[in-house]
mmCIF file of C-alpha atoms and ligand atoms in Angstrom:
data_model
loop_
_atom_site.group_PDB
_atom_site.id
_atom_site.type_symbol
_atom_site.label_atom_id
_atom_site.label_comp_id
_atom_site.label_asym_id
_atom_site.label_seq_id
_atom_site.Cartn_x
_atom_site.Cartn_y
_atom_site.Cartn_z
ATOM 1 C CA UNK A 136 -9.706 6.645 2.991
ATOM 2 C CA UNK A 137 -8.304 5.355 6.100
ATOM 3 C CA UNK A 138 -4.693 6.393 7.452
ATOM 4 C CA UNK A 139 -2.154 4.721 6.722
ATOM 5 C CA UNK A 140 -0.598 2.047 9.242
ATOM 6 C CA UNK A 141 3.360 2.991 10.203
ATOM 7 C CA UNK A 142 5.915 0.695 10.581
ATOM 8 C CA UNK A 143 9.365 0.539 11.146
ATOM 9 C CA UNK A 144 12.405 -1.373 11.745
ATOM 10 C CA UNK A 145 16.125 -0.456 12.373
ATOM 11 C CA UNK A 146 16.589 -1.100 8.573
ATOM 12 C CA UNK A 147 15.397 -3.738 5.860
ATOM 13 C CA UNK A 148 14.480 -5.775 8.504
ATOM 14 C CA UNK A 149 11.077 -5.055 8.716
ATOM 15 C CA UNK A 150 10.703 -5.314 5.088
ATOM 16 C CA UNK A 151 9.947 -8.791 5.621
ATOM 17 C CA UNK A 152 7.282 -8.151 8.009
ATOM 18 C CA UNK A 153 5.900 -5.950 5.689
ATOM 19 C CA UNK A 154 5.092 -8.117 2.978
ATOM 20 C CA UNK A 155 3.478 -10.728 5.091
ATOM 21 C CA UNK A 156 1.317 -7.155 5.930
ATOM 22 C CA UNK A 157 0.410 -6.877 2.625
ATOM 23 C CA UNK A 158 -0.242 -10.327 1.317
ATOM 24 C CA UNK A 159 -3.245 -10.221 4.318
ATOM 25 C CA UNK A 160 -4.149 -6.876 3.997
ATOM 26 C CA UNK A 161 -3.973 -5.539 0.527
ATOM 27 C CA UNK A 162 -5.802 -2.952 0.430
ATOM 28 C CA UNK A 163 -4.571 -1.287 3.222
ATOM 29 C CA UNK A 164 -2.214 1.852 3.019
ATOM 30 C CA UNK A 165 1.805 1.581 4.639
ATOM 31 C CA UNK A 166 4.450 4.156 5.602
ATOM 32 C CA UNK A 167 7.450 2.084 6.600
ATOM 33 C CA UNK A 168 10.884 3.476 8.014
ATOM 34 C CA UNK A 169 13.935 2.629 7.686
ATOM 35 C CA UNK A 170 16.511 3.729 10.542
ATOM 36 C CA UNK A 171 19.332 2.959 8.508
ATOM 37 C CA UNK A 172 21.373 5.991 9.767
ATOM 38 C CA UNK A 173 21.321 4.168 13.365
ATOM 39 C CA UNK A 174 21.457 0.306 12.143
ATOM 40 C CA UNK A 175 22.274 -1.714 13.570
ATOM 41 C CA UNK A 176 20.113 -1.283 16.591
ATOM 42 C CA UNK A 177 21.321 -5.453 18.165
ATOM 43 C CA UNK A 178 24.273 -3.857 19.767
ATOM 44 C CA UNK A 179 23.684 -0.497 20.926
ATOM 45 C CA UNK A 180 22.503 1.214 24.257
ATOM 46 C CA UNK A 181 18.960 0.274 24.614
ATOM 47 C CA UNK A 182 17.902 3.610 26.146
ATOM 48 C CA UNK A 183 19.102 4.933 22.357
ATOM 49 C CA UNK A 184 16.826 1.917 20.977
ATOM 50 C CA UNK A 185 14.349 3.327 23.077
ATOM 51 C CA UNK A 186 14.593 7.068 22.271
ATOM 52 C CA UNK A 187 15.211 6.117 18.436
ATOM 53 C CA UNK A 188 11.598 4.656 18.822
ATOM 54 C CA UNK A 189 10.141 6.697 20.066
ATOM 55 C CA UNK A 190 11.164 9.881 17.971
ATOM 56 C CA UNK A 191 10.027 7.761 14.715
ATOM 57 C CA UNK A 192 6.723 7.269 16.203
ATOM 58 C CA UNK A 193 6.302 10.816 17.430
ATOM 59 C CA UNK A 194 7.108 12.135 13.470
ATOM 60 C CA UNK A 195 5.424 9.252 11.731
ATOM 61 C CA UNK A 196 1.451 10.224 13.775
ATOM 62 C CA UNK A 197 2.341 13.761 13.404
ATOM 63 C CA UNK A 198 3.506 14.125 9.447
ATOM 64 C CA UNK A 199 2.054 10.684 8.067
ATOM 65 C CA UNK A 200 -1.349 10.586 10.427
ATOM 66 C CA UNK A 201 -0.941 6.479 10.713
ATOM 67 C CA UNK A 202 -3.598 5.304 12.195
ATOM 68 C CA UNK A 203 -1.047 2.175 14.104
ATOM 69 C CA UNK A 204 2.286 1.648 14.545
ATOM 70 C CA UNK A 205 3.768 -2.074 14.081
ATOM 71 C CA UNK A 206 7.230 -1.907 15.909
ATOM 72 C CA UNK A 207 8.518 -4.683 12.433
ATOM 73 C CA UNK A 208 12.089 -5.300 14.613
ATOM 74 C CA UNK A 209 12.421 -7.334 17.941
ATOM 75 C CA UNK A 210 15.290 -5.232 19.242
ATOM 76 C CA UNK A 211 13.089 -2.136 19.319
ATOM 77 C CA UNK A 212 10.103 -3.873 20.363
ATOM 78 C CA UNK A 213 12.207 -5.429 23.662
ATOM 79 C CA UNK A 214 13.380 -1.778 24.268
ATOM 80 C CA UNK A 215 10.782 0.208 23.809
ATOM 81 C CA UNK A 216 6.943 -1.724 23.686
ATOM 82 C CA UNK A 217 6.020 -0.830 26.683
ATOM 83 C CA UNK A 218 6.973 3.086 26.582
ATOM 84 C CA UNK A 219 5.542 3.261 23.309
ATOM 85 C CA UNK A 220 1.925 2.141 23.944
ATOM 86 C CA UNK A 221 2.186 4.351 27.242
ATOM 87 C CA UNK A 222 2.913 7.035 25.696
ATOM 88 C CA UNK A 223 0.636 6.711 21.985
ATOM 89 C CA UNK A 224 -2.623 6.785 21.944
ATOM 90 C CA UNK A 225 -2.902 4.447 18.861
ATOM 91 C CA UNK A 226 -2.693 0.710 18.936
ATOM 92 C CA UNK A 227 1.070 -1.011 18.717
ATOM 93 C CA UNK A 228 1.876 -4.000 17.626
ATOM 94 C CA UNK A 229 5.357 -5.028 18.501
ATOM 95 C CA UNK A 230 7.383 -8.382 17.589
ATOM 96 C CA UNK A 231 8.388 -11.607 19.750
ATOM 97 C CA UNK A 232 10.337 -14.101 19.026
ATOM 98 C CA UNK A 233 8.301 -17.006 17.944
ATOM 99 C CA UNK A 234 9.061 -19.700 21.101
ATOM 100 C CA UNK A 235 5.451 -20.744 21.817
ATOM 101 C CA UNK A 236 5.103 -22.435 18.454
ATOM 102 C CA UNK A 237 8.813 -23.306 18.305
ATOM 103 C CA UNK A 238 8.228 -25.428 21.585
ATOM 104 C CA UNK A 239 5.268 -27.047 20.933
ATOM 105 C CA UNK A 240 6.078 -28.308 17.812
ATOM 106 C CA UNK A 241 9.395 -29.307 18.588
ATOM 107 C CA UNK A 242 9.547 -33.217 18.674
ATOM 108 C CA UNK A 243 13.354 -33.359 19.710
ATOM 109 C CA UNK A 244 12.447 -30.944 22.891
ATOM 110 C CA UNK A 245 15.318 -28.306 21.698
ATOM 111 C CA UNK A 246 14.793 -25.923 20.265
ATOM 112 C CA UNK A 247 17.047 -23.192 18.592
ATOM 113 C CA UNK A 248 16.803 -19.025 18.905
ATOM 114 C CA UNK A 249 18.683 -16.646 16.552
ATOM 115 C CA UNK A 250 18.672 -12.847 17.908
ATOM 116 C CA UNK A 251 20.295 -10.098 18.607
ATOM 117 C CA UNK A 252 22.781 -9.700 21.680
ATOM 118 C CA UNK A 253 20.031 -6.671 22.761
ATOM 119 C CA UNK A 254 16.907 -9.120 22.325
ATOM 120 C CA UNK A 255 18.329 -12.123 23.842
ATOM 121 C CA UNK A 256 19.603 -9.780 27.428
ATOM 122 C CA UNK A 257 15.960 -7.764 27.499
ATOM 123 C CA UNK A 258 13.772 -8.231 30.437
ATOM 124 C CA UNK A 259 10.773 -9.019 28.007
ATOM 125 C CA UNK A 260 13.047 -12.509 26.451
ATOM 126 C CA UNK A 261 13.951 -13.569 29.574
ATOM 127 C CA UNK A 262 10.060 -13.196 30.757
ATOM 128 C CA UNK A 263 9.560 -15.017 27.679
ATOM 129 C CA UNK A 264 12.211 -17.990 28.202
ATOM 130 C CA UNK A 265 10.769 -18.396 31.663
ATOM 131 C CA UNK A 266 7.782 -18.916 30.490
ATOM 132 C CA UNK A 267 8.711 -21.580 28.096
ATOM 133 C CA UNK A 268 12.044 -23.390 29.320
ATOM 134 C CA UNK A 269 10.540 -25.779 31.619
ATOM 135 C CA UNK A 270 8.825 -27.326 28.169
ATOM 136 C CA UNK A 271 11.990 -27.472 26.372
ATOM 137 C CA UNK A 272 15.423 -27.076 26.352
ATOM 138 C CA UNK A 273 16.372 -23.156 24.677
ATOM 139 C CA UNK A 274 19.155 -22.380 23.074
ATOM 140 C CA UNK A 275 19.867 -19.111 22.451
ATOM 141 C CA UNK A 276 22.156 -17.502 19.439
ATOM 142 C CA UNK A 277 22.983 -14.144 19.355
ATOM 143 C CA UNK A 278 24.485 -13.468 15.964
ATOM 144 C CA UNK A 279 26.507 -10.535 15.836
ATOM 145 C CA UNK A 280 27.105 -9.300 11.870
ATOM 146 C CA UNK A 281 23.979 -10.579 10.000
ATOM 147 C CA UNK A 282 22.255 -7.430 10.042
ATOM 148 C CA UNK A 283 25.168 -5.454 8.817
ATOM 149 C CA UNK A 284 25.422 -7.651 6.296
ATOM 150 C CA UNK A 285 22.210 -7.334 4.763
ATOM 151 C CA UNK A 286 22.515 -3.383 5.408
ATOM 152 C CA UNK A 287 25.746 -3.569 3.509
ATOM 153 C CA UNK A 288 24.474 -5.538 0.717
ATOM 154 C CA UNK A 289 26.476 -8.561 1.569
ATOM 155 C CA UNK A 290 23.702 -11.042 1.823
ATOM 156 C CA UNK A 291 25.287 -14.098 0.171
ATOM 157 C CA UNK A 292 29.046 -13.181 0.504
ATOM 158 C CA UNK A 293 31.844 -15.881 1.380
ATOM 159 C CA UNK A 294 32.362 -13.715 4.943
ATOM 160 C CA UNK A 295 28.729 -14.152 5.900
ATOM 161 C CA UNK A 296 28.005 -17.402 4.919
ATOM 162 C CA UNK A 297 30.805 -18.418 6.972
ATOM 163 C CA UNK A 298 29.089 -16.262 9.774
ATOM 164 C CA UNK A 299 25.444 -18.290 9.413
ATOM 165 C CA UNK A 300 27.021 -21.628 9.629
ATOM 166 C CA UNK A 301 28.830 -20.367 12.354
ATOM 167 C CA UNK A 302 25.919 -19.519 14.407
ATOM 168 C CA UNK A 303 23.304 -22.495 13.110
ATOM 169 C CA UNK A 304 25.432 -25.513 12.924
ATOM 170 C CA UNK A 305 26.250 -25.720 16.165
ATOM 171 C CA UNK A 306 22.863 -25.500 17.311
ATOM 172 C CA UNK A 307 22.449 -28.743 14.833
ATOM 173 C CA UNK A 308 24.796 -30.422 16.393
ATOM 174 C CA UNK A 309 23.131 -30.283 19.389
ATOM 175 C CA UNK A 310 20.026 -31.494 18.417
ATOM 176 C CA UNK A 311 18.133 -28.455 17.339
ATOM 177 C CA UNK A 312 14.908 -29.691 15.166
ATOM 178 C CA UNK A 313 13.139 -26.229 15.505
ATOM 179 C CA UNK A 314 14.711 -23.030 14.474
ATOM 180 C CA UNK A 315 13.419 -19.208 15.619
ATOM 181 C CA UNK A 316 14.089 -16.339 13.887
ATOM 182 C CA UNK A 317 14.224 -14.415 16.438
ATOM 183 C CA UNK A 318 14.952 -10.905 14.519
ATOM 184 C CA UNK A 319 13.102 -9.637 11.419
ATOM 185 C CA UNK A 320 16.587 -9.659 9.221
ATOM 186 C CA UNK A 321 16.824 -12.914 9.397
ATOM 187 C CA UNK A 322 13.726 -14.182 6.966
ATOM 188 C CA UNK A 323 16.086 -12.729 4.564
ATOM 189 C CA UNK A 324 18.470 -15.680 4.774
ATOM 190 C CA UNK A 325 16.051 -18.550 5.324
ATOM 191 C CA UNK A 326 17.412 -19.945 2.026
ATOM 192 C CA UNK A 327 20.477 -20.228 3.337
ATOM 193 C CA UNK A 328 19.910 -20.983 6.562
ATOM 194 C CA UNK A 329 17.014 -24.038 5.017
ATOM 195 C CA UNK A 330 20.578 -25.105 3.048
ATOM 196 C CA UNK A 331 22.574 -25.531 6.340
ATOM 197 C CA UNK A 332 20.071 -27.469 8.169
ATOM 198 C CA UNK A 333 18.536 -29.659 5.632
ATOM 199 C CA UNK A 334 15.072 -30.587 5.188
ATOM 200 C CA UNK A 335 14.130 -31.716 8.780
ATOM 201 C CA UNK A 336 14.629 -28.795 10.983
ATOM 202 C CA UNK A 337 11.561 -26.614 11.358
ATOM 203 C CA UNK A 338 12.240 -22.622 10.756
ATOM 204 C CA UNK A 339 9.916 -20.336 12.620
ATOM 205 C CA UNK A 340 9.645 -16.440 11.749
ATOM 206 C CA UNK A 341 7.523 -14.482 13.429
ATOM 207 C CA UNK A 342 6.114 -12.177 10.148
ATOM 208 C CA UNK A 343 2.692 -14.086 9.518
ATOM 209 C CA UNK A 344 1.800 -14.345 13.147
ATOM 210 C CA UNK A 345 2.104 -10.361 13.638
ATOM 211 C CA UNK A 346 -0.008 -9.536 10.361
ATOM 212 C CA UNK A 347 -2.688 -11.553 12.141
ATOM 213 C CA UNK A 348 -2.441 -9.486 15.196
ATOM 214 C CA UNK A 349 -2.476 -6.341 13.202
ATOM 215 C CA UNK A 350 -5.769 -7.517 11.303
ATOM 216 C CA UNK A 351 -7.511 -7.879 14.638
ATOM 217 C CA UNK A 352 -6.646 -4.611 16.049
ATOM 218 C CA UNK A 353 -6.282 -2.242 13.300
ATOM 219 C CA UNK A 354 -9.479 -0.865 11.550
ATOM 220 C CA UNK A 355 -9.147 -1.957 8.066
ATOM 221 C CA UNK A 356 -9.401 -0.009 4.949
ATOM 222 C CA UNK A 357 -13.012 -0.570 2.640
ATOM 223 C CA UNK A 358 -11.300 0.165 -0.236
ATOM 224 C CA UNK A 359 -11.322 -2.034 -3.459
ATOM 225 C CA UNK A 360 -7.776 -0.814 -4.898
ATOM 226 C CA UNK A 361 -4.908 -2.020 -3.947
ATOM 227 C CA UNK A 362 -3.078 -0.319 -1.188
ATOM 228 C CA UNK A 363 0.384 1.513 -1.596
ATOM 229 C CA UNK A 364 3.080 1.820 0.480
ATOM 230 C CA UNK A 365 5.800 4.822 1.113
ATOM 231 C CA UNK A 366 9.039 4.052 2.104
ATOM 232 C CA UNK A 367 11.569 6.193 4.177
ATOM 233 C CA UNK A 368 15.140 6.171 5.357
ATOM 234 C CA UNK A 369 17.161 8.187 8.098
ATOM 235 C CA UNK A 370 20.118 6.550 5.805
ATOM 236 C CA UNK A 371 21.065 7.762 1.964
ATOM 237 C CA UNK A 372 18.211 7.123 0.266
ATOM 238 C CA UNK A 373 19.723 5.751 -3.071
ATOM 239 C CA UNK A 374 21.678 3.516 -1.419
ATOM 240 C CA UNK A 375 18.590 1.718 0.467
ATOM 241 C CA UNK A 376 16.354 2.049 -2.360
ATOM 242 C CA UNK A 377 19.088 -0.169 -4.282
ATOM 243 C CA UNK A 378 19.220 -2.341 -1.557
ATOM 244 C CA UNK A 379 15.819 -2.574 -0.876
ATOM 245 C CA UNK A 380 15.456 -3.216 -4.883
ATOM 246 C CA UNK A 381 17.543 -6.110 -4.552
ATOM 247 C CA UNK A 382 15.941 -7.865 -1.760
ATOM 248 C CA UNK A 383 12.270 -7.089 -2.705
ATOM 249 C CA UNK A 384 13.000 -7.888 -6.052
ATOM 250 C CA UNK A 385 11.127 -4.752 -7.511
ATOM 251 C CA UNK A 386 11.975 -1.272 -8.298
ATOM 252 C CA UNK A 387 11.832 0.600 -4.743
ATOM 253 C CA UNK A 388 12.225 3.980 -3.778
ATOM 254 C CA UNK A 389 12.930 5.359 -0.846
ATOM 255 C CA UNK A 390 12.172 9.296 0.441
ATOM 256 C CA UNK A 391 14.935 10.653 2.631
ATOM 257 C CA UNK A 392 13.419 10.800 6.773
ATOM 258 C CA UNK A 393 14.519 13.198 9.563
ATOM 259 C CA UNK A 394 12.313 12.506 12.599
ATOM 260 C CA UNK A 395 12.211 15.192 14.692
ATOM 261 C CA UNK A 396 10.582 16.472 17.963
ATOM 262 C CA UNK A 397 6.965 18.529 17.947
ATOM 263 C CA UNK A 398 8.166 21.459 18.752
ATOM 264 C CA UNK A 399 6.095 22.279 22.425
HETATM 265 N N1 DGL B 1532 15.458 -6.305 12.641
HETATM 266 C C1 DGL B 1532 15.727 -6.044 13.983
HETATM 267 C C2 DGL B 1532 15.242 -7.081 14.939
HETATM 268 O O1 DGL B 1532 14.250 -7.718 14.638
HETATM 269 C C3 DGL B 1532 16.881 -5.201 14.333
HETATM 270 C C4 DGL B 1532 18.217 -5.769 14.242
HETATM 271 C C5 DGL B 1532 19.304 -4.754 14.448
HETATM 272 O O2 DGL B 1532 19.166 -3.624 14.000
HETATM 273 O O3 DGL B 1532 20.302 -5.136 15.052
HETATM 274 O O4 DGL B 1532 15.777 -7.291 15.974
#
């Protein structure tokens, strides 16, 4: 059997990552992590992004043996990428969000980006918008509140459907026909977001594109059976599980998670 690959994500986030992982790779075995205890990681100190990171990655090769590490959160992958693959010697496979495809296909030439305030002020975005703003014209959203919301449970309350329109119809307004989702929460309110925008507006997540990467670099399993999947929270593990249960639409259950440091 091969190891398992690790992934993780600031919370539920990366859940939608994950399935996109499985639907191309199902017989291949996942640990994912939830660091619910720490969510959300948009609006904190990106050296505690960065040390978060890096302590789940540290625990995850030393208890779980994964074989890879996808980084299934853009925050985390902004903050902490680069340290990560200098310091493990497995392969990692972070998240961007989406703008390549977003400009090309855009026929309006504006294109829309929701992300977190962390994401959209990293060195790595604004590499990223340099490289693509003289093709279109970028406008950036961060949106302050959707994660907590899903966290919370509060995916299709009054507040935070107020909050979404908010933050996508005045990207409409200007013009916006292509829409990133710039942070793995947000796949979790494409519904609602495909409701505010109406049928013409393209919506780009960036899910699919990474479990393509992963295929290419990870070495798959040769198993027949289907693959299985633990899940783990720094949070209270009933409480995500139910959560979890809710989005996923299946019975979930997460294992309580304390990463710590190897002792030297
Ligand atoms: N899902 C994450 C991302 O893709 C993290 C969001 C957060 O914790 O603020 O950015």
């Amino acid at each position: 059997m091969n190891n398992a690959i690790g992934i993780f994500d600031s919370g539920l986030g990366g859940l939608t990552v994950l399935r996109e992982l499985q639907a191309m790779m199902p017989h291949e075995h996942f640990v994912y992590v939830a660091d619910s205890k720490y969510a959300p990681y948009g609006n904190k100190d990106s050296e505690m992004v960065l040390q978060r990171s890096l302590l789940i990655a540290e625990t995850l090769i030393q208890t779980q043996n994964i074989q890879s590490l996808v980084v299934a959160c853009n925050t985390a992958t902004a903050a902490a990428v680069h340290q990560l693959r200098k310091t493990l010697y497995i392969p990692v496979i972070g998240m961007e969000p989406a703008l390549k495809p977003a400009v090309e296909r855009s026929k309006s030439g504006i294109v829309g980006i929701l992300a977190t305030e962390n994401t959209l002020q990293s060195d790595k975005f604004s590499n990223l918008l340099d490289a693509h703003q003289h093709k279109a014209r970028i406008l950036t959203q961060p949106c302050a509140g959707l994660v907590e919301a899903i966290e919370q449970g509060e995916l299709h309350s009054r507040k935070t459907k107020d909050l979404l329109a908010s933050y996508v119809l005045p990207l409409v307004d200007e013009g916006v026909d292509t829409l990133v989702l710039g942070c793995t929460h947000y796949p979790w309110f494409e519904s609602m977001i495909r409701e505010l925008v109406g049928d013409d507006v393209t919506i780009i997540s960036t899910g699919k594109a990474v479990a393509r990467q992963v295929q290419k670099q990870v070495e798959l399993n040769s198993e027949s059976a289907k693959g299985h999947v633990s899940f783990y929270t720094t949070g209270d593990a009933g409480q995500v599980s139910q959560l979890a249960g809710l989005l996923l639409q299946s019975n979930i259950v997460f294992q309580s998670f304390s990463p710590q440091h190897s002792e030297p």
